[in-house]
PDB file of C-alpha atoms in Angstrom:
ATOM      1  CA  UNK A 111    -104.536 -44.253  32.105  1.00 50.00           C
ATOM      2  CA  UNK A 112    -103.807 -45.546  28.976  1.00 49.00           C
ATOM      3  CA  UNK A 113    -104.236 -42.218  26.668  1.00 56.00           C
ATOM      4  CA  UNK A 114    -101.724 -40.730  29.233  1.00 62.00           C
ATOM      5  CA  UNK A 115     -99.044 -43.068  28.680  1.00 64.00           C
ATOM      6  CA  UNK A 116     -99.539 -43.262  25.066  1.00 63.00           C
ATOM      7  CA  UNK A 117     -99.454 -39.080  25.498  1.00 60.00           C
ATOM      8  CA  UNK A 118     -96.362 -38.965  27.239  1.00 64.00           C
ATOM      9  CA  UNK A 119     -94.339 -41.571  24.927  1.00 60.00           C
ATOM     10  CA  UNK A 120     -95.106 -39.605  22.286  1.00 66.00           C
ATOM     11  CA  UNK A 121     -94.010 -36.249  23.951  1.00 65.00           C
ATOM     12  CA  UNK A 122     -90.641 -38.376  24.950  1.00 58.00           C
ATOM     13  CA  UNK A 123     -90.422 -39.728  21.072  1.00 61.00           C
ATOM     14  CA  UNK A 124     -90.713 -35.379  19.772  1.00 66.00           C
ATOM     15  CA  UNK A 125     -88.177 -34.781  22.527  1.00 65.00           C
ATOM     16  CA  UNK A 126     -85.514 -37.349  21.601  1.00 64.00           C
ATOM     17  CA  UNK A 127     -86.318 -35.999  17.863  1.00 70.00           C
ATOM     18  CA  UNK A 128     -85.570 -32.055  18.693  1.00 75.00           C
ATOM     19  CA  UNK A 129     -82.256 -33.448  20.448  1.00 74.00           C
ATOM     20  CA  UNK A 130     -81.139 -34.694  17.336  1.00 79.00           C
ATOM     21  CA  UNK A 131     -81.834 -31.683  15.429  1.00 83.00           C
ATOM     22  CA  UNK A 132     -80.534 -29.367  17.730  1.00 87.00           C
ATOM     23  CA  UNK A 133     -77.099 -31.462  18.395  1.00 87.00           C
ATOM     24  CA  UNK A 134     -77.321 -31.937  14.140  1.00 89.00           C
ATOM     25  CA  UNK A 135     -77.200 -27.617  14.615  1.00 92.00           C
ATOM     26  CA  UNK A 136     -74.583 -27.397  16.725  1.00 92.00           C
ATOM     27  CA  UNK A 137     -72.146 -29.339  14.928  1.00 93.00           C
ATOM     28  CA  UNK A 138     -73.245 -27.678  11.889  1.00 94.00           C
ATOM     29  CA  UNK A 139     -72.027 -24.280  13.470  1.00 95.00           C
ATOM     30  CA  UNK A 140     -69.092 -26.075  14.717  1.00 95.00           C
ATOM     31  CA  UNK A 141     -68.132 -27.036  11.308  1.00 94.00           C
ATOM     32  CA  UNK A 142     -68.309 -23.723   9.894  1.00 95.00           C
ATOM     33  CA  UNK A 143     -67.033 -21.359  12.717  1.00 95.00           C
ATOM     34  CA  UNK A 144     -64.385 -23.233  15.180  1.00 95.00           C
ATOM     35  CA  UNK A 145     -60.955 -23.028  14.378  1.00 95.00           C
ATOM     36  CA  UNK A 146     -59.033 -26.063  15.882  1.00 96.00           C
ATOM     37  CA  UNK A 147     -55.869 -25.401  17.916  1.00 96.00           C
ATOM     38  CA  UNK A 148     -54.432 -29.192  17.151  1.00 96.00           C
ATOM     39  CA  UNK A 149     -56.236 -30.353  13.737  1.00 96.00           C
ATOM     40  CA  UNK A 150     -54.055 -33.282  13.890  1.00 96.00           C
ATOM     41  CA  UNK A 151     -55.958 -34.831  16.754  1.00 97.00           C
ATOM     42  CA  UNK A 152     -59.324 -35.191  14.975  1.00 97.00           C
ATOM     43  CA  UNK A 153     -57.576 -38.199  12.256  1.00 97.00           C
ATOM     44  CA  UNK A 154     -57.032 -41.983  13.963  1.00 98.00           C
ATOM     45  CA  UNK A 155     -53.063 -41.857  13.249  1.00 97.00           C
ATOM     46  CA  UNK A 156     -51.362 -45.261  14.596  1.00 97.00           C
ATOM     47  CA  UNK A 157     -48.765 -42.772  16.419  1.00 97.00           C
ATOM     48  CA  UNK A 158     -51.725 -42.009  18.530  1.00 98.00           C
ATOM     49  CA  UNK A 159     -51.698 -45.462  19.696  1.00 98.00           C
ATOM     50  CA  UNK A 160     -49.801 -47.114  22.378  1.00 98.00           C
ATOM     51  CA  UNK A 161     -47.337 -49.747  21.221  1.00 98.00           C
ATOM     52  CA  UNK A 162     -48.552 -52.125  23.316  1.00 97.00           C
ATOM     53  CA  UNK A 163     -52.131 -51.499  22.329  1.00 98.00           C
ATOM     54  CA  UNK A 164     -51.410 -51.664  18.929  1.00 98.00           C
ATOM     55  CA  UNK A 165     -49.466 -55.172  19.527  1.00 97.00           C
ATOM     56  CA  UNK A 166     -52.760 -56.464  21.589  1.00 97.00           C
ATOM     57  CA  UNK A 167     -54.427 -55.879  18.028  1.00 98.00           C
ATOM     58  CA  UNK A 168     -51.443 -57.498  15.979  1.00 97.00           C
ATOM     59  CA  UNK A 169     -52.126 -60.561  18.123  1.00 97.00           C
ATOM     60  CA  UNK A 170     -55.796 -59.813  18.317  1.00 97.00           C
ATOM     61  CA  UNK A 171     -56.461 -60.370  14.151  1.00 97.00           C
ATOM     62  CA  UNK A 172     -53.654 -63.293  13.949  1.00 96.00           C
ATOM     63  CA  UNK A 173     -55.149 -66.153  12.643  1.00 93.00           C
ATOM     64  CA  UNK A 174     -54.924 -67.950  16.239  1.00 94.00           C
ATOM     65  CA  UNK A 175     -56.066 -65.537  18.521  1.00 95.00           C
ATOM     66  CA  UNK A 176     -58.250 -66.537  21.645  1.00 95.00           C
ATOM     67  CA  UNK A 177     -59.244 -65.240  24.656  1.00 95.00           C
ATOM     68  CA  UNK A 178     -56.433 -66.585  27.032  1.00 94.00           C
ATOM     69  CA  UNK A 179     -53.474 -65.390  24.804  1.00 94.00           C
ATOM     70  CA  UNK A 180     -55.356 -61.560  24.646  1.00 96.00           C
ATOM     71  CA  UNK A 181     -55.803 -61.749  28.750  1.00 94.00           C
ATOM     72  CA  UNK A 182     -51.768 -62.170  29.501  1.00 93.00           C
ATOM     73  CA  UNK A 183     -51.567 -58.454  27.120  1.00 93.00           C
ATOM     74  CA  UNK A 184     -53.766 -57.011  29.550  1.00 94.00           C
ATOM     75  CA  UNK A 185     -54.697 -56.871  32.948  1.00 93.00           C
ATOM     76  CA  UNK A 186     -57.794 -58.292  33.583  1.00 91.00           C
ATOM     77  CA  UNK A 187     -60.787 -58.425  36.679  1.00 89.00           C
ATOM     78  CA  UNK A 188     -62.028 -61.938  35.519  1.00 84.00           C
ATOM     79  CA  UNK A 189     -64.952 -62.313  37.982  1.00 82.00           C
ATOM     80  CA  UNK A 190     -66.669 -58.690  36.613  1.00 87.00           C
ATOM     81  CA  UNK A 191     -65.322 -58.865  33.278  1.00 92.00           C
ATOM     82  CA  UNK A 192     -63.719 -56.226  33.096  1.00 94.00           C
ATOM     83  CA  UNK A 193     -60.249 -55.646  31.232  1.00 95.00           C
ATOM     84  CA  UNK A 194     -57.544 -52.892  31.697  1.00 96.00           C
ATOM     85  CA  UNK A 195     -55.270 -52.191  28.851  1.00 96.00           C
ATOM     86  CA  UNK A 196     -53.005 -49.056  27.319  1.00 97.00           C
ATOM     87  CA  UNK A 197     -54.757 -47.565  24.616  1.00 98.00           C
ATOM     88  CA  UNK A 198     -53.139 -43.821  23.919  1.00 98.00           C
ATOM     89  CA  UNK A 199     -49.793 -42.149  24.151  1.00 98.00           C
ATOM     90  CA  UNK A 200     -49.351 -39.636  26.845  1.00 96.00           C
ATOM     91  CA  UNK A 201     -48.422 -37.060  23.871  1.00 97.00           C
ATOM     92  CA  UNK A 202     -52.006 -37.509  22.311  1.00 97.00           C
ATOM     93  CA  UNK A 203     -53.748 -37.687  25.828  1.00 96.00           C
ATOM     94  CA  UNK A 204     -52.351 -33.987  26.716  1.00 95.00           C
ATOM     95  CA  UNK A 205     -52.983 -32.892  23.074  1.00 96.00           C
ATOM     96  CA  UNK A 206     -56.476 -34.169  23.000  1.00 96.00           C
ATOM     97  CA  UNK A 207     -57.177 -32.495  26.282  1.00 94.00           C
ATOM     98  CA  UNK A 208     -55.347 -29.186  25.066  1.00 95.00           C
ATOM     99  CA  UNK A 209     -58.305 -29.095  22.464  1.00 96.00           C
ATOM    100  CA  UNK A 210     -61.044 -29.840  24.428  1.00 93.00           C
ATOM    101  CA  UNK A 211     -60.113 -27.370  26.889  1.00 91.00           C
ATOM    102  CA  UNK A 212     -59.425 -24.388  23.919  1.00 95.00           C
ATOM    103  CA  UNK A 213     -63.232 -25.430  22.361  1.00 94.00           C
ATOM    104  CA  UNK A 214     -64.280 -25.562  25.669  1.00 89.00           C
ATOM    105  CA  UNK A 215     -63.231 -21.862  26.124  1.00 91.00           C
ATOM    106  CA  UNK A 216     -64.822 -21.460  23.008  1.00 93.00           C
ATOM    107  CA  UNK A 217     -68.173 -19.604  22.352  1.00 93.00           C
ATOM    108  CA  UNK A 218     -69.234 -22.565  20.281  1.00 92.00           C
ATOM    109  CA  UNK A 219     -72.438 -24.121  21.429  1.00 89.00           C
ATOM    110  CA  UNK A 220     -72.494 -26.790  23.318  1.00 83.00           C
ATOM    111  CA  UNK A 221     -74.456 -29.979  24.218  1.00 82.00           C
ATOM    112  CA  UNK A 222     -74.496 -32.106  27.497  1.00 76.00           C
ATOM    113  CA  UNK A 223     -72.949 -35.737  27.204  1.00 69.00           C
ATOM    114  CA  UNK A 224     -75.805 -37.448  28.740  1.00 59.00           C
ATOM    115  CA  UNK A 225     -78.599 -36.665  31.178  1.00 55.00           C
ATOM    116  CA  UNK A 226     -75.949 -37.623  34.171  1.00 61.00           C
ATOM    117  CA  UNK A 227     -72.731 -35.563  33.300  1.00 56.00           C
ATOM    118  CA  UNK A 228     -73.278 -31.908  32.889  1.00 56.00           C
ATOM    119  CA  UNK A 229     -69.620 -31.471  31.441  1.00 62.00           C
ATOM    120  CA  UNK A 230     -67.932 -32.326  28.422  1.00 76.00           C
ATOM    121  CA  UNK A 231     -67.891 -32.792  24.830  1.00 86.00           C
ATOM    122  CA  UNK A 232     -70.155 -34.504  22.106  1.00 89.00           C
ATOM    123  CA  UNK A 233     -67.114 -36.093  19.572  1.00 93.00           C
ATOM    124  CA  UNK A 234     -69.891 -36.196  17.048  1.00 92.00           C
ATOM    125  CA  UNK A 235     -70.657 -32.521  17.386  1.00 93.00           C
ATOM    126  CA  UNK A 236     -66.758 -31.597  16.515  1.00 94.00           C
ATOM    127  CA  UNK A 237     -66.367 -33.712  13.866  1.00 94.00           C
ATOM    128  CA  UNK A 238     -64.450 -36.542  15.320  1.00 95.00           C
ATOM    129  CA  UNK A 239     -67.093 -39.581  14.722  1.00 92.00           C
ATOM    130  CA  UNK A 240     -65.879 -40.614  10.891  1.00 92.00           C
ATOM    131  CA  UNK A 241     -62.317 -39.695  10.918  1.00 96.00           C
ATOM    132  CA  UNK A 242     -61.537 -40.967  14.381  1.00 98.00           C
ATOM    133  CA  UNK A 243     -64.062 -42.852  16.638  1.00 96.00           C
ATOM    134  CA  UNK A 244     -65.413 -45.015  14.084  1.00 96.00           C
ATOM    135  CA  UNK A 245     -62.225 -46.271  12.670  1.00 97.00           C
ATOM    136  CA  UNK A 246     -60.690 -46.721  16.038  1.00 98.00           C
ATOM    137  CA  UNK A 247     -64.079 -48.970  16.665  1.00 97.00           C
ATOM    138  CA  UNK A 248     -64.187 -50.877  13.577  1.00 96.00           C
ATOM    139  CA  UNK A 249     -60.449 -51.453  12.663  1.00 97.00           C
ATOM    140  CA  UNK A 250     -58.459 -51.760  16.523  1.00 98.00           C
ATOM    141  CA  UNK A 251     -61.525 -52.249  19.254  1.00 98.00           C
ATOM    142  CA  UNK A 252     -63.471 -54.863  17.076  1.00 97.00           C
ATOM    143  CA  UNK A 253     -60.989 -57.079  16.937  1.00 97.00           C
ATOM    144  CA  UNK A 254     -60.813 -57.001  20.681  1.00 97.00           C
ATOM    145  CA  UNK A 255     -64.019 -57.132  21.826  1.00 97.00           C
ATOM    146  CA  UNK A 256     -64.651 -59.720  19.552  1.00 96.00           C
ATOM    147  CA  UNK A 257     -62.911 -62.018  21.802  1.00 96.00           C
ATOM    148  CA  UNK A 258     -63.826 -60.693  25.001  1.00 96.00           C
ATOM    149  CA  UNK A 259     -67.379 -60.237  24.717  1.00 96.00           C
ATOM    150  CA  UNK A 260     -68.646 -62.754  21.683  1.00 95.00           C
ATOM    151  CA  UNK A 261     -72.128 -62.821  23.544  1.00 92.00           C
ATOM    152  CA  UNK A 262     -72.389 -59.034  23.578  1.00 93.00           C
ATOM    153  CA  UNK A 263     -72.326 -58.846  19.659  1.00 92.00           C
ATOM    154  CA  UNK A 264     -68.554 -57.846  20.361  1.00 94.00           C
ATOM    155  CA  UNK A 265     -67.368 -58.855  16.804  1.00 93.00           C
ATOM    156  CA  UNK A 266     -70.538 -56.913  15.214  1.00 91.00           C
ATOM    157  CA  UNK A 267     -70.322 -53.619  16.890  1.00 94.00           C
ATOM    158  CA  UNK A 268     -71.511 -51.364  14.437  1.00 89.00           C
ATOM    159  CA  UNK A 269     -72.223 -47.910  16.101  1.00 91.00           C
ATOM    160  CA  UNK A 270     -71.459 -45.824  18.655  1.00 93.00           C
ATOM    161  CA  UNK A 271     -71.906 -42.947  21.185  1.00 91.00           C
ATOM    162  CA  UNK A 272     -68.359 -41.491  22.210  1.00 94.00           C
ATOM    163  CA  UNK A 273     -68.372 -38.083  24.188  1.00 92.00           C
ATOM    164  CA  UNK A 274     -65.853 -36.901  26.478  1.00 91.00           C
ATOM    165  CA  UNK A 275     -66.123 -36.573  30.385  1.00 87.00           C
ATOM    166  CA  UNK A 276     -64.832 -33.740  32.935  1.00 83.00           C
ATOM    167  CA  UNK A 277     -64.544 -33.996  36.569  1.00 76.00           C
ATOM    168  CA  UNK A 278     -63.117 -31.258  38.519  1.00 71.00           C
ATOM    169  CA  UNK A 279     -63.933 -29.744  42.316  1.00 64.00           C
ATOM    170  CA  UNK A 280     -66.157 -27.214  41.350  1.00 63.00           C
ATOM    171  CA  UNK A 281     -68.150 -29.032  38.470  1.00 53.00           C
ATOM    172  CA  UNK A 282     -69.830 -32.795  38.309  1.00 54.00           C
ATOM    173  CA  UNK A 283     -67.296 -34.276  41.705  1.00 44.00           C
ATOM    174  CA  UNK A 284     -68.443 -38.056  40.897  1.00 48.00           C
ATOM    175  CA  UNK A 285     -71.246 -40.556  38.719  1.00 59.00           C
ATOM    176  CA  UNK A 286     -73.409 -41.983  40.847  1.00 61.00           C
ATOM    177  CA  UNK A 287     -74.528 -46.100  40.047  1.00 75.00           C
ATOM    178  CA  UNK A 288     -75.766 -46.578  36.614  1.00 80.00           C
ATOM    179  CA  UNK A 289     -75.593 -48.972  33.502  1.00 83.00           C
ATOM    180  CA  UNK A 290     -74.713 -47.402  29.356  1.00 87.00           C
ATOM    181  CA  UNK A 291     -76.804 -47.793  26.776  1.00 87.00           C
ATOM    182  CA  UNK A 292     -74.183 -50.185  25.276  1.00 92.00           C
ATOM    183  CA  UNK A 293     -73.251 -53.610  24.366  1.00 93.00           C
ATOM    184  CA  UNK A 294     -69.505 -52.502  25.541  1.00 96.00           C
ATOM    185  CA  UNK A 295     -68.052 -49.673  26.841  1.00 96.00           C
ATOM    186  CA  UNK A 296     -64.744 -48.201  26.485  1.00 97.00           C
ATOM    187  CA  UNK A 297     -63.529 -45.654  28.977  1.00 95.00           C
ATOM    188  CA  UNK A 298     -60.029 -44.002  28.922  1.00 96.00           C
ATOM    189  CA  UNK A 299     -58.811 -41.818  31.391  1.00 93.00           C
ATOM    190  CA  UNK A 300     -56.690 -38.778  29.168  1.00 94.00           C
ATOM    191  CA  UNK A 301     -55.736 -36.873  32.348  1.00 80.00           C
ATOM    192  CA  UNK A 302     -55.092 -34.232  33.644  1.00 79.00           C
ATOM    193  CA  UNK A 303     -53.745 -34.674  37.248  1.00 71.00           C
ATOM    194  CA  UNK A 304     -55.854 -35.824  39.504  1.00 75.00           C
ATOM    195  CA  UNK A 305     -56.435 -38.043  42.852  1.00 71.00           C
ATOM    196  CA  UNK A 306     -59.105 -40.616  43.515  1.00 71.00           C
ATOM    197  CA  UNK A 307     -62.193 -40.412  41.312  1.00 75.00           C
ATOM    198  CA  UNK A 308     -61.945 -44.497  41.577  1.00 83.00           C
ATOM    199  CA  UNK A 309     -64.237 -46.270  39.083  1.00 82.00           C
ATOM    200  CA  UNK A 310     -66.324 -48.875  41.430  1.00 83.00           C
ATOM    201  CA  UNK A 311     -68.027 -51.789  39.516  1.00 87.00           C
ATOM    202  CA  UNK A 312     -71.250 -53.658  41.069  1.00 82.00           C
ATOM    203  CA  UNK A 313     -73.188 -56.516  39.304  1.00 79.00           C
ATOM    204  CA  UNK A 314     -74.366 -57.029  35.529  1.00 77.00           C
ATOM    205  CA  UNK A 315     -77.903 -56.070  35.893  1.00 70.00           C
ATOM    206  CA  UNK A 316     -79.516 -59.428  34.866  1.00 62.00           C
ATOM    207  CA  UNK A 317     -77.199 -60.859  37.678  1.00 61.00           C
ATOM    208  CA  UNK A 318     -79.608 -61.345  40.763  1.00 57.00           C
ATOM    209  CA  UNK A 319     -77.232 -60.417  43.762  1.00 59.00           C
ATOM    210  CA  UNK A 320     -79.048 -59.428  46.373  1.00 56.00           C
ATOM    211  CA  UNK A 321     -75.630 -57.833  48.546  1.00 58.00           C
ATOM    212  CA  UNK A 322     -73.900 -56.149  45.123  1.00 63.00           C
ATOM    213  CA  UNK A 323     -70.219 -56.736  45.740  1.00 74.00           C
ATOM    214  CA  UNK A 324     -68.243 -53.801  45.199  1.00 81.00           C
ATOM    215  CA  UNK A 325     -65.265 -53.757  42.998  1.00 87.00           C
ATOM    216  CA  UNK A 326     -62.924 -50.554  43.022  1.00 87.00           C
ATOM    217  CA  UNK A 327     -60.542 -49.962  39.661  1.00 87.00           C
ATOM    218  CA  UNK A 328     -58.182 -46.753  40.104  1.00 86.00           C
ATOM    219  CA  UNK A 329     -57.897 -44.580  36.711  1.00 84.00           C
ATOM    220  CA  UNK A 330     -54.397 -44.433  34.924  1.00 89.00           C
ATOM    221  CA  UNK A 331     -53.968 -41.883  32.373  1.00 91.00           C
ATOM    222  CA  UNK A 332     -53.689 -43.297  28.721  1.00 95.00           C
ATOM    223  CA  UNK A 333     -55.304 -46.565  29.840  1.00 96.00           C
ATOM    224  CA  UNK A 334     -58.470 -47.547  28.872  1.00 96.00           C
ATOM    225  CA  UNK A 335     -61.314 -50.094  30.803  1.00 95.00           C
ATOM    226  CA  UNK A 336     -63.256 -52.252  28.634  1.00 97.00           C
ATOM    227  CA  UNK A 337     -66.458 -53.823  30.427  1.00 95.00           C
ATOM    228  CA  UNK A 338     -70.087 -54.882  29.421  1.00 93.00           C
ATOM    229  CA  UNK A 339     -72.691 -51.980  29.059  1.00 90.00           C
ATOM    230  CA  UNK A 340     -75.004 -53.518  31.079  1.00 88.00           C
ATOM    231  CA  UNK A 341     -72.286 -53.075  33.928  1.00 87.00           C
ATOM    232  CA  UNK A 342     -73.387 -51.267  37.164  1.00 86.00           C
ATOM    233  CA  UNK A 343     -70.862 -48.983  37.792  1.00 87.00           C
ATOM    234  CA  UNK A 344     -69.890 -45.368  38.967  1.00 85.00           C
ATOM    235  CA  UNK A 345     -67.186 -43.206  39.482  1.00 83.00           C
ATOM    236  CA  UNK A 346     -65.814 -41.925  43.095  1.00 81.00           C
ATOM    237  CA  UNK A 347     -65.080 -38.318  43.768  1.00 80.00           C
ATOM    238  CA  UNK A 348     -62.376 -36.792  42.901  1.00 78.00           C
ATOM    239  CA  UNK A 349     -60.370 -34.783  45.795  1.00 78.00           C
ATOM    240  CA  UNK A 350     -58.184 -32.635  43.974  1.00 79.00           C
ATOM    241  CA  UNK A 351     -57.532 -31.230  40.173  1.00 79.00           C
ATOM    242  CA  UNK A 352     -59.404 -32.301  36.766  1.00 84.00           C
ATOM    243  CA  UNK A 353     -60.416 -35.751  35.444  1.00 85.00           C
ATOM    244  CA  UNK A 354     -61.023 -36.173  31.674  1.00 90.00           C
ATOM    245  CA  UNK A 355     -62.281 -39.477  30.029  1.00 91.00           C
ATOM    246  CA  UNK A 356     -62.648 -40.646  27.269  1.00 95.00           C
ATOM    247  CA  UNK A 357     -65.921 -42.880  27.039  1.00 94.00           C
ATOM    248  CA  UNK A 358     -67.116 -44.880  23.747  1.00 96.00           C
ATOM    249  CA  UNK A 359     -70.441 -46.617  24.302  1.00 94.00           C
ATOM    250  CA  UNK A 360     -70.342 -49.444  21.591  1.00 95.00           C
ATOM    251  CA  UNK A 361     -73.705 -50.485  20.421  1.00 92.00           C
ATOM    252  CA  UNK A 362     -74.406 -54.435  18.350  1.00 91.00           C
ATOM    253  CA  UNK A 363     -77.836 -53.877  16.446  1.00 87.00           C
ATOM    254  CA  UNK A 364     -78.069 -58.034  16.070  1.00 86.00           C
ATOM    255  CA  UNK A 365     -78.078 -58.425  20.059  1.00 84.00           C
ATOM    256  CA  UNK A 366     -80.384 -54.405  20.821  1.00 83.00           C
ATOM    257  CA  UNK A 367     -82.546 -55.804  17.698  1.00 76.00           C
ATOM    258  CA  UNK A 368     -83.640 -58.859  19.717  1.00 76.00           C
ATOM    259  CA  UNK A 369     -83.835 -56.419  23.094  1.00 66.00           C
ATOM    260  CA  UNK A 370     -83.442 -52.851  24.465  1.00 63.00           C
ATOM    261  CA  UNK A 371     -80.961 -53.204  26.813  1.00 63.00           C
ATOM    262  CA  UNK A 372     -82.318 -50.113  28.591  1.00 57.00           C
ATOM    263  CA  UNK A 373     -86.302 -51.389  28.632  1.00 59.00           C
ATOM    264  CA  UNK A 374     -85.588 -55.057  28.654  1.00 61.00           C
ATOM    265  CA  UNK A 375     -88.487 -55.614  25.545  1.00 65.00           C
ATOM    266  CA  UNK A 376     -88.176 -55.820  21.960  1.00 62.00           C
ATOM    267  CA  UNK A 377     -87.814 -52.258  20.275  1.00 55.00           C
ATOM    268  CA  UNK A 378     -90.692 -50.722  18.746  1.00 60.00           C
ATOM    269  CA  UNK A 379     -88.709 -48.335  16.285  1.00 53.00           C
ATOM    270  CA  UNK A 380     -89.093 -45.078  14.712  1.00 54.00           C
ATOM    271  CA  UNK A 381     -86.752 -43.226  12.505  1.00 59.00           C
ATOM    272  CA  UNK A 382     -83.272 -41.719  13.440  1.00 57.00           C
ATOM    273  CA  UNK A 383     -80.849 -39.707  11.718  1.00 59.00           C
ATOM    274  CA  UNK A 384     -76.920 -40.929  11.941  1.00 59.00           C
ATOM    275  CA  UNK A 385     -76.903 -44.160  14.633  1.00 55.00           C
ATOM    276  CA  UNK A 386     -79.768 -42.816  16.434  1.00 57.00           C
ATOM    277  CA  UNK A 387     -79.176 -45.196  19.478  1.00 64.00           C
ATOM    278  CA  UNK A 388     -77.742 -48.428  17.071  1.00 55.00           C
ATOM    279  CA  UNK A 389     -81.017 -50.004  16.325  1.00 56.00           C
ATOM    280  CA  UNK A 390     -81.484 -50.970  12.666  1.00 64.00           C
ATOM    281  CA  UNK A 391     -84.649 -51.620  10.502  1.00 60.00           C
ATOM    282  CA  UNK A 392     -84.925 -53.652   7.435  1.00 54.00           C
ATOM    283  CA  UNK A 393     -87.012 -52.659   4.890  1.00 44.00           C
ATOM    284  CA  UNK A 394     -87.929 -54.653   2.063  1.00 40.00           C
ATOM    285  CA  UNK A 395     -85.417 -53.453  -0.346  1.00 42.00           C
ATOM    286  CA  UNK A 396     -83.136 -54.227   2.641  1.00 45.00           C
ATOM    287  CA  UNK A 397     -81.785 -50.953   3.267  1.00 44.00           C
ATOM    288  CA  UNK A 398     -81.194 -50.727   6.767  1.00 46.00           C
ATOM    289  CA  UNK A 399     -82.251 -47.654   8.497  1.00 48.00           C
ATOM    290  CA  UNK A 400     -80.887 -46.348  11.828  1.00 47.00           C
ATOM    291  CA  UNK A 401     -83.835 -45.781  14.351  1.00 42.00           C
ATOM    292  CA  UNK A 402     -83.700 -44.290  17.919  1.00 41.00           C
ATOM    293  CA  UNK A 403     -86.545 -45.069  20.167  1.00 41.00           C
ATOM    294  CA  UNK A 404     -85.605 -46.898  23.449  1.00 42.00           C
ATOM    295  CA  UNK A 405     -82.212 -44.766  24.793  1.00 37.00           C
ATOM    296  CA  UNK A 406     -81.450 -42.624  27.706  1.00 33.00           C
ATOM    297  CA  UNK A 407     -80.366 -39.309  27.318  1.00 27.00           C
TER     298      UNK A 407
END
């Protein structure tokens, strides 16, 4: 029994490797052979930004920020967590979408966001991680997270996963209950029109709650939910049009070093290219080295 479950983590370790390579493919075709139809959208621009997001960061990196003074700029669930704030324009939201939709059209390939959503978009694969995601982590999100979620490794979140979501009647409906391979997630609803499609929140998974209690959170375009990875949650169905998020799963190698949040043991590591799944490796010349071992795809 043994040699068979050594055998099949090794055929899972090749696996998660040939992902890699082919999404590392795909973006390299991307990159050479897709023509844009709004450029502009794939560079972080501050006129992106809602005001009122960008004044939750103002207040955010002031010298006496804390975590009461950032929960009267948003609206927040308390109990679960959770916290609802404006993140985007409606300009960029409908521009944003307007791309997705033309690459979508596209004869580009094309990779799955995760094993549970069969539409959507890999941000990595068209080109958006360096000139938009990971500035939008590391210079606005940090600073918030930092305060909501200091046990979470919110002010060292150092990598991500950010792919892009579509529901629509005769695609992926709903999500059933799961948990992100994240310390944090961001998810921001970008449009289009839409009705229900609720986000419903159970228990953190450590939490032992024998009767989960439900908690339902209704999507508004250009705002964004921030709650803990670990999170049980799921989305509704939706009853009429198209539903596209935005989803950033936000990944602290000091707290996944310690423990995979997805096997609940230490990591035994092997070598990634890019973030892998934000585990790092010290070597002895102290060049750290991204590994991917313990994710789900």
């Amino acid at each position: 029994k043994m040699c068979c479950c050594l055998f099949q983590i090794e055929a899972e370790v090749q696996r998660r490797k040939q992902l890699i390579h082919q999404s590392a493919e795909r973006k390299a075709i991307i990159s050479q052979c897709y023509k844009p139809k709004h450029p502009d959208v794939y560079i972080l621009q501050d006129s992106f930004l809602a005001p009122e997001f960008l004044e939750i960061v103002r207040y955010c990196t002031s010298p006496d920020a804390h975590l009461d003074g950032l929960l009267r700029y948003t609206e927040s669930f308390p109990d679960k967590r959770i916290c609802r704030l404006p993140v985007f324009t409606e300009e960029f939201c409908q521009g944003l979408v307007d791309e997705l939709e033309n690459f979508e059209q596209s004869d580009m390939p094309k990779g799955r966001p995760n094993t549970m959503n069969n539409y959507g978009v890999l941000l990595n694969e068209l080109g958006m991680d360096e000139t938009f995601i990971t500035p939008l982590r590391e210079k606005y999100l940090r600073p918030i997270t930092a305060l909501l979620y200091p046990d979470l490794g919110g002010a060292c979140l150092d990598s991500h996963k950010a792919f892009v979501v579509k529901y629509s009647l005769h695609e992926d409906l709903d999500l059933s209950s799961h948990y992100d391979n994240a310390e944090v997630t961001l998810n921001v609803s970008l449009g289009k029109d839409f009705t229900e499609g609720n986000l419903y929140f159970g228990e953190f998974r450590q939490d032992p709650s024998p009767v989960p209690k439900y908690l339902e959170i209704e999507h508004v375009r250009t705002k964004g939910l921030l709650h803990r990875g670990g999170h049980i949650h799921g989305a509704l169905p939706i009853t009429s049009g198209e539903r596209w998020n935005l989803i950033i799963w936000m990944r602290s190698s000091a707290i996944r070093n310690q423990l995979c949040p997805m096997c609940n043991k230490k990591p035994e590591l092997v070598e990634a290219e890019g973030f892998g799944d934000g585990f790092t490796e010290t070597l002895e010349d102290d060049t750290p080295k991204t590994v991917n071992l313990c994710s789900l795809w």
